[in-house]
Short mmCIF file of C-alpha atoms and ligand atoms in Angstrom, two decimals:
data_model
loop_
_atom_site.label_atom_id
_atom_site.label_comp_id
_atom_site.label_asym_id
_atom_site.label_seq_id
_atom_site.Cartn_x
_atom_site.Cartn_y
_atom_site.Cartn_z
CA MET A 1 -70.22 153.56 -100.91
CA ALA A 2 -72.91 151.54 -102.71
CA GLY A 3 -72.60 151.87 -106.54
CA GLN A 4 -75.50 153.00 -108.67
CA ILE A 5 -78.69 150.92 -107.90
CA PHE A 6 -81.52 149.94 -110.30
CA GLY A 7 -84.93 148.26 -110.08
CA PRO A 8 -87.57 148.58 -107.43
CA ALA A 9 -85.26 149.74 -104.73
CA ALA A 10 -83.85 152.50 -106.93
CA MET A 11 -87.42 153.74 -107.85
CA ALA A 12 -88.45 153.69 -104.14
CA LEU A 13 -85.31 155.58 -103.19
CA GLU A 14 -85.87 158.24 -105.92
CA SER A 15 -89.38 158.84 -104.69
CA LEU A 16 -88.29 159.86 -101.18
CA ASP A 17 -87.62 163.40 -100.24
CA PRO A 18 -84.21 164.45 -98.95
CA SER A 19 -85.25 164.31 -95.28
CA GLN A 20 -86.52 160.78 -95.64
CA VAL A 21 -83.18 159.70 -97.34
CA ALA A 22 -81.46 161.42 -94.43
CA PHE A 23 -83.50 159.57 -92.00
CA ILE A 24 -82.61 156.21 -93.49
CA ASN A 25 -78.99 157.09 -93.65
CA ALA A 26 -78.90 158.01 -89.94
CA LEU A 27 -80.61 154.88 -88.87
CA PRO A 28 -78.25 152.33 -87.21
CA LYS A 29 -78.83 149.26 -89.54
CA ALA A 30 -77.47 145.76 -89.51
CA GLU A 31 -77.02 143.88 -92.70
CA LEU A 32 -77.35 140.20 -91.66
CA HIS A 33 -77.97 138.40 -95.05
CA ALA A 34 -75.24 139.22 -97.68
CA HIS A 35 -73.49 136.59 -99.62
CA LEU A 36 -69.85 137.46 -100.34
CA ASN A 37 -69.66 136.34 -103.91
CA GLY A 38 -73.00 137.81 -104.63
CA SER A 39 -72.05 141.20 -103.30
CA ILE A 40 -68.89 142.07 -105.11
CA PRO A 41 -69.15 145.65 -106.50
CA ILE A 42 -69.46 145.30 -110.37
CA SER A 43 -66.52 147.67 -111.08
CA GLU A 44 -64.23 145.61 -108.91
CA LEU A 45 -65.37 142.39 -110.58
CA GLN A 46 -64.77 143.85 -113.98
CA GLN A 47 -61.32 144.76 -113.21
CA MET A 48 -60.71 141.32 -111.58
CA ALA A 49 -62.10 139.70 -114.86
CA HIS A 50 -59.96 141.72 -117.00
CA GLU A 51 -56.91 140.76 -115.03
CA TYR A 52 -57.97 137.22 -115.07
CA SER A 53 -58.15 137.24 -118.90
CA ARG A 54 -54.72 138.60 -119.11
CA THR A 55 -53.12 136.15 -116.81
CA SER A 56 -55.20 132.93 -116.97
CA ASP A 57 -54.09 129.97 -118.85
CA LYS A 58 -57.23 128.10 -117.88
CA GLY A 59 -60.07 127.70 -120.18
CA PRO A 60 -61.78 130.32 -122.41
CA SER A 61 -61.93 133.70 -120.61
CA ASP A 62 -64.78 134.79 -122.68
CA VAL A 63 -67.05 132.51 -120.57
CA VAL A 64 -66.06 134.71 -117.62
CA GLN A 65 -66.37 137.94 -119.54
CA ASN A 66 -69.85 136.94 -120.93
CA GLY A 67 -71.01 136.07 -117.51
CA ILE A 68 -69.94 139.39 -116.04
CA THR A 69 -71.23 141.44 -118.93
CA LYS A 70 -74.64 139.79 -118.35
CA ILE A 71 -74.58 140.73 -114.78
CA GLN A 72 -73.50 144.28 -115.70
CA ASN A 73 -76.27 144.77 -118.07
CA GLY A 74 -78.88 143.75 -115.51
CA VAL A 75 -79.90 140.20 -114.90
CA VAL A 76 -83.38 139.17 -115.78
CA LEU A 77 -84.34 135.88 -114.27
CA ASP A 78 -87.25 133.70 -115.45
CA GLU A 79 -87.15 131.82 -112.20
CA ILE A 80 -84.94 131.54 -109.11
CA TYR A 81 -83.05 128.55 -110.48
CA ASP A 82 -81.51 130.66 -113.21
CA PHE A 83 -79.92 132.76 -110.40
CA PHE A 84 -77.37 129.93 -109.58
CA ASP A 85 -76.02 129.95 -113.18
CA LEU A 86 -74.51 133.30 -112.49
CA PHE A 87 -71.93 132.01 -109.98
CA PRO A 88 -69.38 129.90 -112.07
CA ALA A 89 -68.15 133.15 -113.83
CA ILE A 90 -67.79 134.95 -110.48
CA TYR A 91 -66.07 132.01 -108.81
CA ALA A 92 -63.60 131.75 -111.74
CA VAL A 93 -62.18 135.16 -110.71
CA THR A 94 -62.18 134.64 -106.92
CA SER A 95 -60.49 131.34 -106.90
CA ASN A 96 -57.14 132.12 -105.25
CA PRO A 97 -56.33 133.88 -101.97
CA ALA A 98 -55.25 137.16 -103.49
CA SER A 99 -58.30 137.55 -105.57
CA LEU A 100 -60.62 136.44 -102.77
CA ARG A 101 -58.97 138.93 -100.42
CA ARG A 102 -59.52 141.64 -102.96
CA ALA A 103 -63.13 140.79 -103.49
CA THR A 104 -63.82 140.60 -99.81
CA ARG A 105 -62.11 143.87 -99.13
CA ALA A 106 -64.39 145.48 -101.71
CA VAL A 107 -67.58 144.00 -100.39
CA LEU A 108 -66.63 145.15 -96.90
CA ALA A 109 -65.89 148.68 -98.09
CA GLN A 110 -69.10 148.81 -100.12
CA PHE A 111 -71.17 148.18 -96.93
CA LEU A 112 -69.16 149.80 -94.26
CA ASP A 113 -66.86 152.67 -95.63
CA GLY A 114 -67.58 156.33 -96.50
CA ASP A 115 -69.39 159.11 -94.88
CA ASN A 116 -72.72 157.46 -95.23
CA PRO A 117 -72.13 153.77 -94.83
CA GLN A 118 -74.81 151.36 -95.94
CA CYS A 119 -74.93 149.90 -92.54
CA SER A 120 -73.52 150.06 -89.02
CA TYR A 121 -72.80 146.36 -88.82
CA LEU A 122 -72.35 143.70 -91.37
CA GLU A 123 -72.54 139.89 -90.83
CA LEU A 124 -71.02 138.71 -94.14
CA ARG A 125 -71.55 135.08 -95.15
CA SER A 126 -69.61 132.92 -97.52
CA THR A 127 -69.30 129.29 -98.65
CA PRO A 128 -65.78 127.70 -97.98
CA ARG A 129 -64.57 126.84 -101.50
CA GLU A 130 -61.56 124.62 -102.23
CA THR A 131 -59.55 125.42 -105.33
CA VAL A 132 -56.29 124.33 -106.75
CA GLN A 133 -54.78 127.36 -105.04
CA MET A 134 -56.43 127.13 -101.59
CA SER A 135 -58.03 124.70 -99.04
CA LYS A 136 -61.37 125.48 -97.50
CA PHE A 137 -59.60 126.54 -94.29
CA ASP A 138 -57.38 128.95 -96.34
CA TYR A 139 -60.57 130.29 -97.76
CA VAL A 140 -62.21 131.05 -94.42
CA GLN A 141 -59.02 132.42 -92.99
CA THR A 142 -58.52 134.82 -95.98
CA VAL A 143 -62.09 136.26 -95.63
CA LEU A 144 -61.76 136.41 -91.83
CA ASP A 145 -58.57 138.41 -92.13
CA GLU A 146 -60.40 141.01 -94.08
CA VAL A 147 -63.46 140.97 -91.78
CA GLU A 148 -61.17 141.51 -88.78
CA ARG A 149 -59.71 144.75 -90.27
CA TYR A 150 -62.94 146.28 -88.92
CA PRO A 151 -63.83 146.54 -85.26
CA LYS A 152 -65.91 143.82 -83.67
CA SER A 153 -68.80 146.06 -83.42
CA ARG A 154 -68.90 146.38 -87.21
CA ALA A 155 -68.12 143.18 -89.11
CA ALA A 156 -68.33 139.46 -88.61
CA LEU A 157 -68.47 136.18 -90.57
CA ILE A 158 -71.08 133.56 -91.10
CA VAL A 159 -69.78 130.26 -92.72
CA SER A 160 -72.29 129.03 -95.26
CA LEU A 161 -73.04 125.34 -96.03
CA ASP A 162 -74.20 124.69 -99.53
CA ARG A 163 -77.21 122.37 -99.94
CA ARG A 164 -75.27 120.61 -102.74
CA MET A 165 -72.52 119.64 -100.29
CA SER A 166 -72.03 116.10 -99.14
CA VAL A 167 -72.48 115.66 -95.46
CA ASP A 168 -68.75 115.06 -95.11
CA VAL A 169 -67.97 118.39 -96.64
CA ALA A 170 -70.63 120.13 -94.56
CA ARG A 171 -69.23 118.70 -91.48
CA GLU A 172 -65.69 119.86 -92.45
CA CYS A 173 -67.00 123.43 -92.82
CA VAL A 174 -68.68 123.26 -89.32
CA GLN A 175 -65.41 121.99 -87.98
CA ILE A 176 -63.51 124.95 -89.59
CA ALA A 177 -66.05 127.39 -88.26
CA SER A 178 -65.94 125.94 -84.72
CA ARG A 179 -62.21 125.70 -84.55
CA LEU A 180 -61.65 129.22 -85.77
CA LYS A 181 -64.27 130.43 -83.29
CA ALA A 182 -62.61 128.53 -80.48
CA GLU A 183 -59.35 130.27 -81.43
CA GLY A 184 -61.02 133.52 -80.94
CA ARG A 185 -61.61 134.36 -84.51
CA ARG A 186 -64.73 136.30 -85.55
CA VAL A 187 -66.87 133.57 -86.94
CA VAL A 188 -70.35 134.05 -85.52
CA GLY A 189 -72.67 131.53 -87.30
CA VAL A 190 -73.35 129.02 -89.90
CA ASP A 191 -75.78 129.25 -92.80
CA LEU A 192 -77.54 126.83 -95.13
CA CYS A 193 -77.88 128.20 -98.63
CA GLY A 194 -77.67 127.15 -102.24
CA ASP A 195 -80.07 125.77 -104.93
CA PRO A 196 -83.34 125.34 -102.95
CA LYS A 197 -84.17 121.98 -104.55
CA ALA A 198 -80.78 120.44 -103.91
CA GLY A 199 -79.74 118.02 -101.12
CA ASP A 200 -81.36 115.96 -98.49
CA MET A 201 -81.73 118.22 -95.51
CA SER A 202 -82.38 115.27 -93.03
CA LEU A 203 -78.61 114.59 -93.37
CA PHE A 204 -77.53 118.00 -92.20
CA ALA A 205 -79.03 117.60 -88.66
CA GLU A 206 -75.65 116.72 -87.05
CA CYS A 207 -74.02 119.81 -88.67
CA PHE A 208 -76.39 122.31 -87.15
CA SER A 209 -76.35 120.57 -83.76
CA GLN A 210 -72.47 120.56 -83.79
CA ALA A 211 -72.59 124.26 -84.70
CA LYS A 212 -74.75 125.12 -81.83
CA GLN A 213 -72.64 123.13 -79.43
CA ALA A 214 -69.73 125.36 -80.60
CA GLY A 215 -71.67 128.49 -79.62
CA LEU A 216 -72.28 129.50 -83.31
CA GLY A 217 -75.57 131.03 -84.37
CA VAL A 218 -77.56 129.10 -86.93
CA THR A 219 -79.45 130.86 -89.92
CA LEU A 220 -81.17 128.66 -92.63
CA HIS A 221 -82.52 129.55 -95.99
CA VAL A 222 -85.93 128.01 -95.67
CA ALA A 223 -89.09 127.65 -97.74
CA GLU A 224 -87.52 129.92 -100.45
CA THR A 225 -89.61 128.42 -103.30
CA LEU A 226 -92.85 126.54 -103.71
CA ASP A 227 -90.77 123.40 -104.48
CA ASN A 228 -89.58 123.30 -100.80
CA SER A 229 -91.96 120.75 -99.31
CA ALA A 230 -93.77 121.33 -96.01
CA GLU A 231 -91.85 118.24 -94.54
CA GLU A 232 -88.49 119.73 -95.41
CA THR A 233 -89.43 123.01 -93.94
CA LEU A 234 -90.61 121.36 -90.67
CA GLN A 235 -87.43 119.45 -90.66
CA LEU A 236 -85.23 122.52 -90.93
CA LEU A 237 -87.27 124.24 -88.32
CA SER A 238 -86.70 121.27 -86.01
CA TYR A 239 -82.99 122.19 -85.93
CA SER A 240 -84.02 125.30 -83.87
CA PRO A 241 -82.45 127.88 -86.08
CA ASP A 242 -81.92 131.39 -84.55
CA ARG A 243 -82.67 133.07 -87.79
CA LEU A 244 -84.39 132.16 -91.08
CA GLY A 245 -83.54 133.39 -94.60
CA HIS A 246 -86.70 134.29 -96.73
CA ALA A 247 -89.19 131.84 -95.08
CA THR A 248 -91.38 132.82 -98.02
CA PHE A 249 -93.70 129.73 -98.23
CA LEU A 250 -94.59 128.47 -94.79
CA ASN A 251 -97.73 126.65 -94.17
CA ASP A 252 -99.79 127.40 -90.95
CA GLU A 253 -97.96 124.76 -88.98
CA ALA A 254 -94.54 126.24 -89.85
CA LYS A 255 -95.83 129.74 -89.27
CA SER A 256 -96.94 128.90 -85.69
CA LEU A 257 -93.69 127.26 -84.93
CA VAL A 258 -91.71 130.12 -86.20
CA ARG A 259 -93.70 132.63 -84.22
CA GLU A 260 -93.38 130.39 -81.13
CA ASN A 261 -89.61 130.33 -81.44
CA LYS A 262 -89.48 134.02 -82.28
CA SER A 263 -86.76 133.21 -84.98
CA CYS A 264 -85.89 136.46 -86.70
CA ILE A 265 -86.82 136.40 -90.48
CA GLU A 266 -84.18 137.80 -92.74
CA ILE A 267 -86.26 139.67 -95.38
CA CYS A 268 -84.77 140.39 -98.83
CA LEU A 269 -87.31 142.36 -100.79
CA SER A 270 -85.53 143.05 -104.03
CA SER A 271 -84.10 139.58 -104.14
CA ASN A 272 -87.52 137.97 -103.98
CA LEU A 273 -88.90 140.17 -106.66
CA PHE A 274 -86.01 139.47 -109.02
CA CYS A 275 -86.18 135.81 -108.48
CA LYS A 276 -89.95 136.00 -108.91
CA THR A 277 -90.67 134.10 -105.66
CA VAL A 278 -92.85 137.18 -104.80
CA THR A 279 -94.83 138.80 -107.57
CA LYS A 280 -95.29 142.22 -106.21
CA LEU A 281 -94.33 144.08 -102.97
CA GLU A 282 -97.95 144.26 -101.76
CA ASP A 283 -98.08 140.44 -101.70
CA HIS A 284 -94.73 140.14 -99.87
CA HIS A 285 -94.68 137.93 -96.67
CA ILE A 286 -93.03 140.80 -94.84
CA ARG A 287 -96.61 141.98 -94.27
CA TYR A 288 -97.50 138.92 -92.42
CA TYR A 289 -94.49 139.25 -89.96
CA LEU A 290 -95.24 142.97 -89.46
CA GLN A 291 -98.91 142.24 -88.68
CA HIS A 292 -97.91 139.65 -86.12
CA ASP A 293 -95.12 141.81 -84.58
CA HIS A 294 -92.51 139.12 -85.41
CA PRO A 295 -88.80 139.99 -85.50
CA ILE A 296 -87.44 140.73 -88.96
CA ALA A 297 -84.14 141.97 -90.34
CA VAL A 298 -84.18 143.71 -93.78
CA CYS A 299 -81.24 142.66 -95.93
CA THR A 300 -79.85 142.77 -99.54
CA ASP A 301 -78.92 139.06 -100.16
CA ASP A 302 -76.85 139.61 -103.40
CA THR A 303 -76.20 143.22 -104.35
CA LEU A 304 -74.14 142.23 -107.41
CA PRO A 305 -77.02 140.60 -109.52
CA PHE A 306 -79.86 142.51 -107.87
CA ARG A 307 -78.09 145.92 -108.11
CA ASN A 308 -79.73 147.07 -104.85
CA SER A 309 -78.31 148.46 -101.58
CA LEU A 310 -79.41 148.34 -97.91
CA VAL A 311 -80.45 151.92 -98.15
CA GLY A 312 -82.53 151.10 -101.18
CA GLU A 313 -84.15 148.08 -99.30
CA TYR A 314 -85.06 150.47 -96.43
CA ALA A 315 -86.55 152.94 -99.15
CA LEU A 316 -88.86 150.07 -100.06
CA LEU A 317 -90.19 150.21 -96.54
CA LEU A 318 -90.69 153.91 -96.43
CA ALA A 319 -91.80 154.87 -99.99
CA SER A 320 -95.54 155.23 -100.60
CA GLN A 321 -97.47 152.51 -102.26
CA PRO A 322 -97.12 151.16 -104.84
CA LEU A 323 -93.40 151.90 -104.92
CA GLY A 324 -92.97 150.96 -101.41
CA LEU A 325 -94.79 149.57 -98.35
CA GLY A 326 -95.78 152.98 -97.18
CA LEU A 327 -94.56 152.42 -93.46
CA SER A 328 -93.97 155.32 -91.12
CA GLU A 329 -90.60 156.43 -89.93
CA ALA A 330 -91.43 155.05 -86.57
CA GLU A 331 -92.17 151.58 -88.05
CA VAL A 332 -89.02 151.71 -90.18
CA ARG A 333 -86.99 152.63 -87.02
CA CYS A 334 -88.51 149.71 -85.24
CA ILE A 335 -87.52 147.36 -88.12
CA ALA A 336 -83.86 148.68 -88.05
CA GLU A 337 -83.83 148.02 -84.25
CA MET A 338 -85.08 144.41 -84.80
CA GLY A 339 -82.12 143.85 -87.23
CA MET A 340 -79.63 145.13 -84.73
CA ALA A 341 -81.17 142.96 -82.01
CA ALA A 342 -80.89 139.80 -84.18
CA ARG A 343 -77.04 140.12 -84.60
CA PHE A 344 -75.10 136.89 -83.83
CA GLY A 345 -71.89 138.82 -83.01
CA VAL A 346 -71.16 141.80 -80.71
P1 IMP B 401 -70.60 132.65 -101.56
O1 IMP B 401 -71.12 131.80 -100.44
O2 IMP B 401 -69.84 133.84 -100.98
O3 IMP B 401 -69.87 131.95 -102.58
O4 IMP B 401 -71.92 133.45 -102.21
C1 IMP B 401 -72.65 132.95 -103.28
C2 IMP B 401 -73.41 131.66 -103.01
O5 IMP B 401 -74.45 132.07 -102.10
C3 IMP B 401 -74.16 131.13 -104.26
O6 IMP B 401 -73.45 130.13 -104.89
C4 IMP B 401 -75.28 130.47 -103.56
O7 IMP B 401 -75.05 129.17 -103.23
C5 IMP B 401 -75.63 131.18 -102.24
N1 IMP B 401 -76.89 132.18 -102.43
C6 IMP B 401 -76.74 133.43 -102.77
N2 IMP B 401 -78.06 133.93 -102.79
C7 IMP B 401 -78.86 132.87 -102.42
C8 IMP B 401 -80.29 132.73 -102.35
O8 IMP B 401 -81.03 133.66 -102.31
N3 IMP B 401 -80.69 131.49 -101.95
C9 IMP B 401 -79.83 130.45 -101.71
N4 IMP B 401 -78.54 130.53 -101.94
C10 IMP B 401 -77.99 131.74 -102.18
ZN1 ZN B 402 -79.49 134.33 -99.51
#
């Protein structure tokens, strides 16, 4: 169900022979790091933007249309911080329960529907967003209603905390996640995401401890850029996260902590290449984790701007160098199994 893909993942996939593609398709795969508003299929988003322009009385709709055209034409980022400028246009068209429901349904279908679904299991993540038409609680419930249309073995929700949030708002998001989980709803974890330079992460300690007490898994975007200090990384690791997003720039102390705790690293190859936090595949930190037999999960991050797919990310593992990492089918199978083993839900 994934749309057309472009860039390194597409080139790697094109280089595979049909039996290798069939091998990837048949592998049970878990997508554990996908941001809802970063994963809306472009065709759906365009239709939503069109309808938004027809019906909106708020502000110039060309801001939205320009933003979406930019994404459609293929985003070129000078640095990771440019990435966050893409979201205001997307958020404008997913700002009420009906449009959020529609976007969520399309994202779930993209990953889970069809004869050859991208993955067997999806842990979708999203940041509760309050708008004029919905509260944060409405937001999470709306997304959950869609997630729960699939069986428990196929889909679950992670509630994201944005680094730009005040502690009060972050606390409120954890309370929403905990309450819904206690009511038997399918919230399985919390995440920390957003602009890697923003916020004071020492203030978030209580949020992750409360999430853990509520039985939620904790995953943190950590050391995503060179601007993330070693102190901040150690602080985030002290919250005992179950999984880590990216973990690109860890110093030796952080690496040994991560290996000791066996925290699964969510690896997003195309995302790191597009955001230029990794220059080329052969320098990617995935190699370090593979060499040390450390648990990883290969994921897409944001299929909308990066125009990738989970099958494409697996193609990057299997394709011969320099298009891919040149791993064997046995090694790729083992990576898929590690992803399945790191699920918060099920
Ligand atoms: P949402 O949480 O469903 O609204 O998905 C989009 C949001 O995810 C963005 O506004 C960012 O805060 C966050 N996000 C997406 N990709 C990344 C990433 O690679 N690093 C940090 N945050 C990210
Ligand atoms: Zn991410």
